[in-house]
Coordinates of N, CA and C in Angstrom, one line a residue:
M1 N -17.0 13.0 20.5 CA -16.3 13.1 19.3 C -16.9 14.2 18.4
L2 N -16.1 15.0 17.8 CA -16.6 16.1 17.0 C -17.0 15.6 15.6
N3 N -18.1 16.1 15.1 CA -18.5 15.8 13.7 C -17.7 16.8 12.8
E4 N -17.7 16.5 11.5 CA -16.9 17.3 10.6 C -17.3 18.8 10.7
K5 N -18.5 19.2 10.8 CA -19.0 20.6 10.8 C -18.4 21.2 12.1
D6 N -18.5 20.6 13.3 CA -17.9 21.1 14.5 C -16.4 21.3 14.4
K7 N -15.8 20.3 13.8 CA -14.3 20.3 13.7 C -13.9 21.5 12.8
D8 N -14.6 21.7 11.7 CA -14.3 22.8 10.7 C -14.5 24.1 11.4
N9 N -15.6 24.3 12.2 CA -15.9 25.5 12.9 C -14.8 25.8 13.9
K10 N -14.4 24.8 14.7 CA -13.3 25.0 15.7 C -12.0 25.4 15.0
E11 N -11.7 24.8 13.9 CA -10.5 25.1 13.2 C -10.6 26.6 12.6
K12 N -11.7 27.0 12.1 CA -11.9 28.4 11.7 C -11.7 29.4 12.8
I13 N -12.3 29.1 13.9 CA -12.2 29.9 15.1 C -10.7 30.0 15.5
F14 N -10.0 28.9 15.6 CA -8.6 28.9 16.0 C -7.8 29.7 15.0
D15 N -8.0 29.4 13.7 CA -7.2 30.1 12.7 C -7.4 31.6 12.8
A16 N -8.6 32.1 13.0 CA -8.9 33.5 13.2 C -8.2 34.1 14.4
W17 N -8.3 33.3 15.5 CA -7.6 33.7 16.8 C -6.1 33.8 16.6
W18 N -5.6 32.7 16.0 CA -4.1 32.7 15.8 C -3.6 33.8 14.9
S19 N -4.4 34.1 13.8 CA -4.0 35.2 12.9 C -4.1 36.6 13.6
S20 N -4.9 36.7 14.7 CA -5.0 38.0 15.4 C -3.9 38.2 16.3
L21 N -3.1 37.2 16.6 CA -1.9 37.4 17.5 C -0.8 38.0 16.7
S22 N 0.1 38.8 17.3 CA 1.3 39.2 16.7 C 2.3 38.1 16.7
K23 N 3.3 38.2 15.9 CA 4.4 37.2 15.8 C 4.9 36.9 17.2
Q24 N 5.1 37.9 18.0 CA 5.6 37.7 19.4 C 4.5 37.0 20.2
G25 N 3.3 37.3 20.0 CA 2.2 36.6 20.8 C 2.1 35.2 20.4
Q26 N 2.3 34.9 19.1 CA 2.3 33.5 18.7 C 3.5 32.7 19.3
E27 N 4.7 33.3 19.3 CA 5.9 32.7 19.9 C 5.7 32.5 21.4
E28 N 5.1 33.5 22.1 CA 4.9 33.4 23.6 C 3.9 32.3 23.8
F29 N 2.8 32.1 23.0 CA 1.8 31.1 23.2 C 2.5 29.7 23.0
L30 N 3.3 29.5 22.0 CA 4.0 28.3 21.8 C 4.9 27.9 22.9
V31 N 5.6 28.9 23.4 CA 6.5 28.6 24.6 C 5.7 28.2 25.8
S32 N 4.6 28.9 26.0 CA 3.7 28.6 27.1 C 3.2 27.2 27.0
I33 N 2.8 26.8 25.8 CA 2.3 25.4 25.6 C 3.4 24.4 25.9
E34 N 4.6 24.7 25.4 CA 5.7 23.7 25.7 C 6.0 23.6 27.2
E35 N 6.0 24.8 27.9 CA 6.2 24.7 29.3 C 5.1 24.0 30.1
S36 N 3.9 24.2 29.6 CA 2.8 23.6 30.3 C 2.8 22.1 30.1
I37 N 3.2 21.6 28.9 CA 3.4 20.2 28.7 C 4.4 19.6 29.6
Q38 N 5.5 20.3 29.7 CA 6.6 19.8 30.6 C 6.1 19.8 32.1
D39 N 5.4 20.9 32.5 CA 4.8 20.9 33.9 C 3.8 19.8 34.1
Y40 N 2.9 19.5 33.1 CA 1.9 18.5 33.2 C 2.6 17.1 33.4
Q41 N 3.7 16.9 32.6 CA 4.4 15.6 32.7 C 5.0 15.4 34.0
E42 N 5.3 16.6 34.7 CA 5.9 16.5 36.0 C 4.9 16.6 37.1
G43 N 3.6 16.6 36.8 CA 2.5 16.6 37.7 C 2.0 17.9 38.1
R44 N 2.4 19.0 37.4 CA 1.9 20.3 37.7 C 0.9 20.8 36.6
T45 N -0.3 21.2 37.0 CA -1.3 21.6 36.0 C -1.7 23.1 36.1
H46 N -1.1 23.8 37.0 CA -1.5 25.2 37.1 C -1.3 26.1 35.9
R47 N -0.3 25.8 35.1 CA 0.0 26.6 33.9 C -1.1 26.5 32.9
L48 N -1.8 25.4 32.8 CA -2.9 25.4 31.8 C -4.0 26.4 32.1
E49 N -4.3 26.6 33.4 CA -5.3 27.6 33.7 C -4.7 29.0 33.4
E50 N -3.5 29.2 33.7 CA -2.8 30.5 33.4 C -2.9 30.8 31.9
I51 N -2.6 29.8 31.0 CA -2.7 30.0 29.6 C -4.1 30.3 29.1
Y52 N -5.1 29.5 29.7 CA -6.5 29.8 29.4 C -6.8 31.3 29.7
N53 N -6.4 31.7 30.8 CA -6.8 33.1 31.2 C -6.0 34.1 30.4
R54 N -4.8 33.9 30.1 CA -3.9 34.9 29.4 C -4.4 35.0 27.9
Y55 N -4.8 33.9 27.3 CA -5.2 34.0 25.9 C -6.7 33.9 25.6
G56 N -7.5 34.0 26.7 CA -8.9 34.1 26.6 C -9.5 32.8 26.0
I57 N -8.9 31.7 26.4 CA -9.4 30.4 25.9 C -10.4 29.8 26.9
E58 N -11.6 29.4 26.5 CA -12.6 28.8 27.3 C -12.3 27.4 27.5
N59 N -12.2 26.9 28.7 CA -12.0 25.5 29.0 C -13.2 24.7 29.3

């Protein structure tokens, strides 16, 4: 479980990252997340790794 300081730091990092994306990049990210949730619910998890790689997210 994250303590408040860690949570605040992660939120600041995410906010900075999110702000660095163009409007199109934000929309593409949200679509990717929606598709990955659907894939995960159907038993496919490959899209999560694809999203991590595309957006530079460390897992």
